[in-house]
Amino acid sequence: MREITLCDGAWQVKGFWPWVPIKSVSMELGQELLGICEWLPATVPGGVHDDLYRAGLIPHPYQDLNSLQCEWVENRWWMYRTTIEPIADPGHKIELVFKGLDYEAIVYVDGVRLGEHKGMFTEAVFDLTPRLRPEPMELTVLLLHAPDEMGQIGKTSETFTQKSRFNYKWDFSTRLVNIGIWDEVVLRVQQRCKLGDVRLVTDVEDADRIAEGSHVGLICVEASIAATGGRGDSRPAGAGGAEESLVLRALCSSPDGQLLHEETVRARCGERVRIDWRLPEARLWYPNGYGEQPLYTVRLELIAEDGELLDEQTYRSGIRKLAYLANDDSPADALPYTVQINNRRIYIRGVNLGPLDHLYGNVIDSQYDRIVYMMKQANMNLVRVWGGGLIERTRLYEQCDRHGILIWQEFIQSSSGVDNLPSQQPEFLALLREAAVAALKGRRNYVSLTVWSGGNELMSAPNKPSTFDDPNLAMLRELVQRHDPQRLCLPTSASGPVQYITEEKGMGHDVHGHWKYLDNPKHYTFYGDNDNLFHSEFGVDGVSSVKSLRKFLSAPHLKPVSMQESIVWRHHGEWWDTLARDERLFGELSELGTFVAASQWVQAEGLRYILESNRRRQFRNSGSIIWQMSEPWPNVSCTNLMDYYGETKMSYYWTKQAFAPIHVSLDYRTLQVERGQSVSHAIYLHSHDPDIPVEIRVEAVDASGRICAMARYDACSARDRSVRIGAITWTMPADGHELMLVRIAYRWEGGSVEGYPYIFSAAPDMLLYRSALALETSLTASYLDDWQAIPGTASELLESRLLVRNLGPEAALHVYAEEITDQYLMEADELYVTLLPGESRTIVVRCAPKRAGGFLRPEPAGGELPMPQLVVRSFSGGEVQASPGEQAD
């Protein structure tokens, strides 16, 4: 079987009022009914909105309130057309396959109706064989208007589609309902027999001997053999029937390409074949931070007796043993929330992921590559693919396999607020079953896939997660047990016994919440003393960078304002207004850059504390999954770590450090310390691996650089738990600066870290960080190297080292770099560092040329792409452009 893409051809799209393409001629006048526009160039995969914008028929929907002027698009019918060129070798059967139609479509070839399709997540397949001819054929796809589905606020019990719901309006998006061909269109050329329903399972025998290398890797591959049922007059007698004898040839190659096994099995159409391989001392696949991700290649060839190759399929997968365990000290009625891989418990350092773009058909492979790369760089090891979004394209799963990011995949259903009951409507259940089976069969062969979930925040009563007693969820569990029994299936997320995080002891198993900073000291007492078993969704909100705000807000709106006072700001993140919160800590914030810096500081501080508090209870708590990695459209403020344009917030880097394989944290319950007050803060060492000697230095220092206390420890890590290694006791000085920084530096064989500071205040009121706005700093920044391509990177990464110094008399808080040509996406080993007077830091910075689709498509740059250019800023304001400096030897 081979696939011929139709996406590279010339596509056009045209809009109509509903039903007009069916009628075409006025009943009253007998004249042609015209469309609402002429035929326009179209992108496939893609979406109608982007095509209309490129043609000048709608404004940019992501700017200001423009999306309100685009809501009419979902209420029209849209017709796509292209030409299918003659096929040189049509094989025995040709199928026309749409991998993603959004949402309800009628398909025609040369004006003849082939059939209809409904649903985003199942293939629309049509047999073209009887219609083949030597001349070009016209393919037409008529997409009906989008169904009137629920947004975030509504009734889950009344949902009736398998259409992504977030773009009907969610807290991190607007209403901009996608319509179009959102995934590939191909011609699938088949011979008389084919392979189908392939299932690839890996495991490890003698897993208790992995450390000594005496384990055995297991690969099991199953496949069904079926007749394609194509042009019977072209088959030899008996060919393609149950009586024809075939050979299945299976080959297994090592991660470096060496052929390890070759096996042939005789079979007939209608049979299911199984092949098992044993690989002594196999190289094992681990999540990010726990080991490597070697991928073995399995190739299947279906061969006729005369040697004709009838079908071939290739898979890549890792070998690992997967299990699920109860947490330490877990209540007897709790589900097993701890993931075990290769006999190692994996502490989950995760992130939630919604669709990468509101108009998701325009997302291209490089965007999936980038988001998974950024997860890996942030020391993450799991992504939850959220149930209000998508069963994502296969590129995401391929990249997660490559980089060690475990996948928690939800089926497509979500809460709705008014009620959150899983829908029992027969039409919905039929569509859900079909989509679930397609997802199970299409995603189960990815080694990174770890958990299935029935959906997001489904509840049988307020704050009571639904269970498998619900017929909807029971159906999904039965499908998982039938098609992918190796994986855990959870009824929903959160999974109970209560939905939301609570201070009531013993009730927080898998919980969601909160999504806001709870203010000082409530944030610290609430999370510091919580006993949840698994924290699968929570966040803290923060404002996007000024660089990004300027891209979607017009000049009159580029000033700090409450969501209550600005309809434009409200349109881009109504739920995530942080101005009042931030002014309680910093005082009046009238300048946009200062407001952004303050908001991102609170987001980073609040999020770090939750992550570290959970991690201090490692395996009593089995992990944290942050809401959320990115956003599908540009919000003024949201809970994401990266904004729509790919710019990282301060919280991304503080998360990266809190998630590091080796980390040291400080435990505290308030940011406010009175003058003359002595406090003691416990210090914890976190590590995946035991018996790692770590040297730790802790100091309490004020913003002028005056050291008030210091402690040193020689510590050693422990397996599967955090270690309390001591404490630092310090006294807030009676005079001097009111800000006190507790800084932790640590090193071990192979690495060292200067930790982000914990910043306390002696301010007598709630304005804890007001004095930070007035810190006197003076920064310099210079490149230590020319920009150099990183060898072996397919994404054209460039790297340089940046030397930053603080020549001022006070601390430069949260020093970061920003790329200003806007031709690159930038990330670094660390950003938002603090430099005391006279201190310097060398930071490794990497830039990748922007590659994106749709409304993120880079404008063509005339001539050669310029080298990246960086500016450096700190919290208290001012910026300096990095300049060439003394070159490294």
JSON list of N, CA, C and O in Angstrom, two decimals, residues 156-157 415 418-424 456-471 473 491-492 494-499:
[
{"chain": "A", "resi": 156, "resn": "THR", "atom": "N", "xyz": [-22.87, 19.35, 29.27]},
{"chain": "A", "resi": 156, "resn": "THR", "atom": "CA", "xyz": [-22.17, 18.20, 28.67]},
{"chain": "A", "resi": 156, "resn": "THR", "atom": "C", "xyz": [-23.17, 17.12, 28.27]},
{"chain": "A", "resi": 156, "resn": "THR", "atom": "O", "xyz": [-22.98, 16.42, 27.27]},
{"chain": "A", "resi": 157, "resn": "SER", "atom": "N", "xyz": [-24.21, 16.97, 29.04]},
{"chain": "A", "resi": 157, "resn": "SER", "atom": "CA", "xyz": [-25.19, 15.92, 28.76]},
{"chain": "A", "resi": 157, "resn": "SER", "atom": "C", "xyz": [-25.86, 16.11, 27.41]},
{"chain": "A", "resi": 157, "resn": "SER", "atom": "O", "xyz": [-26.46, 15.16, 26.89]},
{"chain": "A", "resi": 415, "resn": "SER", "atom": "N", "xyz": [-16.16, 18.85, 30.44]},
{"chain": "A", "resi": 415, "resn": "SER", "atom": "CA", "xyz": [-17.16, 19.51, 31.27]},
{"chain": "A", "resi": 415, "resn": "SER", "atom": "C", "xyz": [-17.74, 20.73, 30.56]},
{"chain": "A", "resi": 415, "resn": "SER", "atom": "O", "xyz": [-17.18, 21.23, 29.59]},
{"chain": "A", "resi": 418, "resn": "VAL", "atom": "N", "xyz": [-22.75, 24.09, 33.37]},
{"chain": "A", "resi": 418, "resn": "VAL", "atom": "CA", "xyz": [-24.16, 23.99, 33.77]},
{"chain": "A", "resi": 418, "resn": "VAL", "atom": "C", "xyz": [-24.45, 22.57, 34.23]},
{"chain": "A", "resi": 418, "resn": "VAL", "atom": "O", "xyz": [-25.08, 22.35, 35.27]},
{"chain": "A", "resi": 419, "resn": "ASP", "atom": "N", "xyz": [-24.05, 21.59, 33.43]},
{"chain": "A", "resi": 419, "resn": "ASP", "atom": "CA", "xyz": [-23.91, 20.22, 33.94]},
{"chain": "A", "resi": 419, "resn": "ASP", "atom": "C", "xyz": [-22.70, 19.61, 33.26]},
{"chain": "A", "resi": 419, "resn": "ASP", "atom": "O", "xyz": [-22.25, 20.06, 32.20]},
{"chain": "A", "resi": 420, "resn": "ASN", "atom": "N", "xyz": [-22.14, 18.59, 33.92]},
{"chain": "A", "resi": 420, "resn": "ASN", "atom": "CA", "xyz": [-20.90, 17.96, 33.44]},
{"chain": "A", "resi": 420, "resn": "ASN", "atom": "C", "xyz": [-21.09, 16.46, 33.26]},
{"chain": "A", "resi": 420, "resn": "ASN", "atom": "O", "xyz": [-20.13, 15.70, 33.32]},
{"chain": "A", "resi": 421, "resn": "LEU", "atom": "N", "xyz": [-22.33, 16.05, 33.05]},
{"chain": "A", "resi": 421, "resn": "LEU", "atom": "CA", "xyz": [-22.67, 14.64, 32.91]},
{"chain": "A", "resi": 421, "resn": "LEU", "atom": "C", "xyz": [-22.27, 14.13, 31.53]},
{"chain": "A", "resi": 421, "resn": "LEU", "atom": "O", "xyz": [-22.64, 14.73, 30.52]},
{"chain": "A", "resi": 422, "resn": "PRO", "atom": "N", "xyz": [-21.54, 13.03, 31.46]},
{"chain": "A", "resi": 422, "resn": "PRO", "atom": "CA", "xyz": [-21.22, 12.47, 30.14]},
{"chain": "A", "resi": 422, "resn": "PRO", "atom": "C", "xyz": [-22.49, 12.24, 29.33]},
{"chain": "A", "resi": 422, "resn": "PRO", "atom": "O", "xyz": [-23.47, 11.69, 29.83]},
{"chain": "A", "resi": 423, "resn": "SER", "atom": "N", "xyz": [-22.46, 12.66, 28.09]},
{"chain": "A", "resi": 423, "resn": "SER", "atom": "CA", "xyz": [-23.65, 12.56, 27.24]},
{"chain": "A", "resi": 423, "resn": "SER", "atom": "C", "xyz": [-24.03, 11.10, 27.00]},
{"chain": "A", "resi": 423, "resn": "SER", "atom": "O", "xyz": [-23.18, 10.26, 26.75]},
{"chain": "A", "resi": 424, "resn": "GLN", "atom": "N", "xyz": [-25.33, 10.85, 27.07]},
{"chain": "A", "resi": 424, "resn": "GLN", "atom": "CA", "xyz": [-25.86, 9.52, 26.78]},
{"chain": "A", "resi": 424, "resn": "GLN", "atom": "C", "xyz": [-26.67, 9.51, 25.48]},
{"chain": "A", "resi": 424, "resn": "GLN", "atom": "O", "xyz": [-27.34, 8.52, 25.17]},
{"chain": "A", "resi": 456, "resn": "ASN", "atom": "N", "xyz": [-12.35, 15.21, 30.09]},
{"chain": "A", "resi": 456, "resn": "ASN", "atom": "CA", "xyz": [-11.95, 16.25, 31.03]},
{"chain": "A", "resi": 456, "resn": "ASN", "atom": "C", "xyz": [-13.10, 16.64, 31.95]},
{"chain": "A", "resi": 456, "resn": "ASN", "atom": "O", "xyz": [-14.18, 17.03, 31.49]},
{"chain": "A", "resi": 457, "resn": "GLU", "atom": "N", "xyz": [-12.87, 16.52, 33.26]},
{"chain": "A", "resi": 457, "resn": "GLU", "atom": "CA", "xyz": [-13.74, 17.06, 34.30]},
{"chain": "A", "resi": 457, "resn": "GLU", "atom": "C", "xyz": [-15.20, 16.64, 34.14]},
{"chain": "A", "resi": 457, "resn": "GLU", "atom": "O", "xyz": [-16.12, 17.46, 34.27]},
{"chain": "A", "resi": 458, "resn": "LEU", "atom": "N", "xyz": [-15.42, 15.38, 33.85]},
{"chain": "A", "resi": 458, "resn": "LEU", "atom": "CA", "xyz": [-16.77, 14.84, 33.78]},
{"chain": "A", "resi": 458, "resn": "LEU", "atom": "C", "xyz": [-17.23, 14.52, 35.20]},
{"chain": "A", "resi": 458, "resn": "LEU", "atom": "O", "xyz": [-16.51, 13.88, 35.97]},
{"chain": "A", "resi": 459, "resn": "MET", "atom": "N", "xyz": [-18.43, 14.97, 35.55]},
{"chain": "A", "resi": 459, "resn": "MET", "atom": "CA", "xyz": [-18.89, 14.85, 36.93]},
{"chain": "A", "resi": 459, "resn": "MET", "atom": "C", "xyz": [-20.34, 14.38, 36.98]},
{"chain": "A", "resi": 459, "resn": "MET", "atom": "O", "xyz": [-21.18, 14.87, 36.23]},
{"chain": "A", "resi": 460, "resn": "SER", "atom": "N", "xyz": [-20.60, 13.45, 37.91]},
{"chain": "A", "resi": 460, "resn": "SER", "atom": "CA", "xyz": [-21.96, 12.97, 38.11]},
{"chain": "A", "resi": 460, "resn": "SER", "atom": "C", "xyz": [-22.76, 13.90, 39.01]},
{"chain": "A", "resi": 460, "resn": "SER", "atom": "O", "xyz": [-23.99, 13.84, 39.04]},
{"chain": "A", "resi": 461, "resn": "ALA", "atom": "N", "xyz": [-22.07, 14.74, 39.76]},
{"chain": "A", "resi": 461, "resn": "ALA", "atom": "CA", "xyz": [-22.68, 15.76, 40.62]},
{"chain": "A", "resi": 461, "resn": "ALA", "atom": "C", "xyz": [-21.60, 16.81, 40.84]},
{"chain": "A", "resi": 461, "resn": "ALA", "atom": "O", "xyz": [-20.42, 16.57, 40.57]},
{"chain": "A", "resi": 462, "resn": "PRO", "atom": "N", "xyz": [-21.97, 18.00, 41.30]},
{"chain": "A", "resi": 462, "resn": "PRO", "atom": "CA", "xyz": [-20.94, 19.02, 41.53]},
{"chain": "A", "resi": 462, "resn": "PRO", "atom": "C", "xyz": [-19.81, 18.51, 42.41]},
{"chain": "A", "resi": 462, "resn": "PRO", "atom": "O", "xyz": [-20.04, 17.93, 43.47]},
{"chain": "A", "resi": 463, "resn": "ASN", "atom": "N", "xyz": [-18.59, 18.68, 41.94]},
{"chain": "A", "resi": 463, "resn": "ASN", "atom": "CA", "xyz": [-17.37, 18.30, 42.65]},
{"chain": "A", "resi": 463, "resn": "ASN", "atom": "C", "xyz": [-17.26, 16.79, 42.87]},
{"chain": "A", "resi": 463, "resn": "ASN", "atom": "O", "xyz": [-16.50, 16.35, 43.72]},
{"chain": "A", "resi": 464, "resn": "LYS", "atom": "N", "xyz": [-18.00, 16.01, 42.09]},
{"chain": "A", "resi": 464, "resn": "LYS", "atom": "CA", "xyz": [-17.92, 14.54, 42.22]},
{"chain": "A", "resi": 464, "resn": "LYS", "atom": "C", "xyz": [-17.63, 13.94, 40.85]},
{"chain": "A", "resi": 464, "resn": "LYS", "atom": "O", "xyz": [-18.52, 13.82, 40.00]},
{"chain": "A", "resi": 465, "resn": "PRO", "atom": "N", "xyz": [-16.37, 13.56, 40.58]},
{"chain": "A", "resi": 465, "resn": "PRO", "atom": "CA", "xyz": [-16.02, 13.01, 39.26]},
{"chain": "A", "resi": 465, "resn": "PRO", "atom": "C", "xyz": [-16.83, 11.77, 38.93]},
{"chain": "A", "resi": 465, "resn": "PRO", "atom": "O", "xyz": [-17.13, 10.94, 39.79]},
{"chain": "A", "resi": 466, "resn": "SER", "atom": "N", "xyz": [-17.18, 11.66, 37.66]},
{"chain": "A", "resi": 466, "resn": "SER", "atom": "CA", "xyz": [-17.88, 10.47, 37.19]},
{"chain": "A", "resi": 466, "resn": "SER", "atom": "C", "xyz": [-16.97, 9.25, 37.28]},
{"chain": "A", "resi": 466, "resn": "SER", "atom": "O", "xyz": [-15.74, 9.35, 37.26]},
{"chain": "A", "resi": 467, "resn": "THR", "atom": "N", "xyz": [-17.59, 8.09, 37.38]},
{"chain": "A", "resi": 467, "resn": "THR", "atom": "CA", "xyz": [-16.85, 6.83, 37.47]},
{"chain": "A", "resi": 467, "resn": "THR", "atom": "C", "xyz": [-17.28, 5.91, 36.33]},
{"chain": "A", "resi": 467, "resn": "THR", "atom": "O", "xyz": [-18.13, 6.26, 35.51]},
{"chain": "A", "resi": 468, "resn": "PHE", "atom": "N", "xyz": [-16.73, 4.72, 36.32]},
{"chain": "A", "resi": 468, "resn": "PHE", "atom": "CA", "xyz": [-17.08, 3.76, 35.28]},
{"chain": "A", "resi": 468, "resn": "PHE", "atom": "C", "xyz": [-18.49, 3.18, 35.47]},
{"chain": "A", "resi": 468, "resn": "PHE", "atom": "O", "xyz": [-18.94, 2.37, 34.66]},
{"chain": "A", "resi": 469, "resn": "ASP", "atom": "N", "xyz": [-19.18, 3.62, 36.50]},
{"chain": "A", "resi": 469, "resn": "ASP", "atom": "CA", "xyz": [-20.60, 3.28, 36.61]},
{"chain": "A", "resi": 469, "resn": "ASP", "atom": "C", "xyz": [-21.41, 3.98, 35.52]},
{"chain": "A", "resi": 469, "resn": "ASP", "atom": "O", "xyz": [-22.52, 3.53, 35.20]},
{"chain": "A", "resi": 470, "resn": "ASP", "atom": "N", "xyz": [-20.87, 5.05, 34.98]},
{"chain": "A", "resi": 470, "resn": "ASP", "atom": "CA", "xyz": [-21.55, 5.78, 33.90]},
{"chain": "A", "resi": 470, "resn": "ASP", "atom": "C", "xyz": [-21.45, 4.96, 32.61]},
{"chain": "A", "resi": 470, "resn": "ASP", "atom": "O", "xyz": [-20.35, 4.51, 32.24]},
{"chain": "A", "resi": 471, "resn": "PRO", "atom": "N", "xyz": [-22.56, 4.72, 31.89]},
{"chain": "A", "resi": 471, "resn": "PRO", "atom": "CA", "xyz": [-22.51, 3.89, 30.67]},
{"chain": "A", "resi": 471, "resn": "PRO", "atom": "C", "xyz": [-21.57, 4.42, 29.60]},
{"chain": "A", "resi": 471, "resn": "PRO", "atom": "O", "xyz": [-20.92, 3.63, 28.89]},
{"chain": "A", "resi": 473, "resn": "LEU", "atom": "N", "xyz": [-18.72, 6.09, 30.05]},
{"chain": "A", "resi": 473, "resn": "LEU", "atom": "CA", "xyz": [-17.34, 5.80, 30.43]},
{"chain": "A", "resi": 473, "resn": "LEU", "atom": "C", "xyz": [-17.08, 4.30, 30.49]},
{"chain": "A", "resi": 473, "resn": "LEU", "atom": "O", "xyz": [-15.97, 3.85, 30.20]},
{"chain": "A", "resi": 491, "resn": "PRO", "atom": "N", "xyz": [-11.38, 7.01, 34.40]},
{"chain": "A", "resi": 491, "resn": "PRO", "atom": "CA", "xyz": [-12.72, 7.43, 33.97]},
{"chain": "A", "resi": 491, "resn": "PRO", "atom": "C", "xyz": [-12.76, 8.87, 33.48]},
{"chain": "A", "resi": 491, "resn": "PRO", "atom": "O", "xyz": [-13.45, 9.17, 32.51]},
{"chain": "A", "resi": 492, "resn": "THR", "atom": "N", "xyz": [-12.03, 9.74, 34.13]},
{"chain": "A", "resi": 492, "resn": "THR", "atom": "CA", "xyz": [-11.99, 11.15, 33.76]},
{"chain": "A", "resi": 492, "resn": "THR", "atom": "C", "xyz": [-10.83, 11.78, 34.51]},
{"chain": "A", "resi": 492, "resn": "THR", "atom": "O", "xyz": [-10.15, 11.13, 35.31]},
{"chain": "A", "resi": 494, "resn": "ALA", "atom": "N", "xyz": [-10.28, 15.35, 36.72]},
{"chain": "A", "resi": 494, "resn": "ALA", "atom": "CA", "xyz": [-9.76, 14.58, 37.85]},
{"chain": "A", "resi": 494, "resn": "ALA", "atom": "C", "xyz": [-10.63, 13.34, 38.09]},
{"chain": "A", "resi": 494, "resn": "ALA", "atom": "O", "xyz": [-11.75, 13.27, 37.63]},
{"chain": "A", "resi": 495, "resn": "SER", "atom": "N", "xyz": [-10.07, 12.39, 38.87]},
{"chain": "A", "resi": 495, "resn": "SER", "atom": "CA", "xyz": [-10.78, 11.13, 39.02]},
{"chain": "A", "resi": 495, "resn": "SER", "atom": "C", "xyz": [-11.19, 10.83, 40.45]},
{"chain": "A", "resi": 495, "resn": "SER", "atom": "O", "xyz": [-11.46, 9.68, 40.78]},
{"chain": "A", "resi": 496, "resn": "GLY", "atom": "N", "xyz": [-11.20, 11.84, 41.30]},
{"chain": "A", "resi": 496, "resn": "GLY", "atom": "CA", "xyz": [-11.91, 11.68, 42.55]},
{"chain": "A", "resi": 496, "resn": "GLY", "atom": "C", "xyz": [-11.07, 11.36, 43.77]},
{"chain": "A", "resi": 496, "resn": "GLY", "atom": "O", "xyz": [-9.86, 11.27, 43.69]},
{"chain": "A", "resi": 497, "resn": "PRO", "atom": "N", "xyz": [-11.82, 11.21, 44.91]},
{"chain": "A", "resi": 497, "resn": "PRO", "atom": "CA", "xyz": [-13.29, 11.24, 45.04]},
{"chain": "A", "resi": 497, "resn": "PRO", "atom": "C", "xyz": [-13.90, 12.64, 44.96]},
{"chain": "A", "resi": 497, "resn": "PRO", "atom": "O", "xyz": [-15.11, 12.77, 44.86]},
{"chain": "A", "resi": 498, "resn": "VAL", "atom": "N", "xyz": [-13.05, 13.68, 45.02]},
{"chain": "A", "resi": 498, "resn": "VAL", "atom": "CA", "xyz": [-13.55, 15.03, 44.75]},
{"chain": "A", "resi": 498, "resn": "VAL", "atom": "C", "xyz": [-12.82, 15.57, 43.53]},
{"chain": "A", "resi": 498, "resn": "VAL", "atom": "O", "xyz": [-11.70, 15.16, 43.21]},
{"chain": "A", "resi": 499, "resn": "GLN", "atom": "N", "xyz": [-13.46, 16.51, 42.85]},
{"chain": "A", "resi": 499, "resn": "GLN", "atom": "CA", "xyz": [-12.90, 17.09, 41.64]},
{"chain": "A", "resi": 499, "resn": "GLN", "atom": "C", "xyz": [-11.78, 18.09, 41.94]},
{"chain": "A", "resi": 499, "resn": "GLN", "atom": "O", "xyz": [-10.72, 18.06, 41.34]}
]
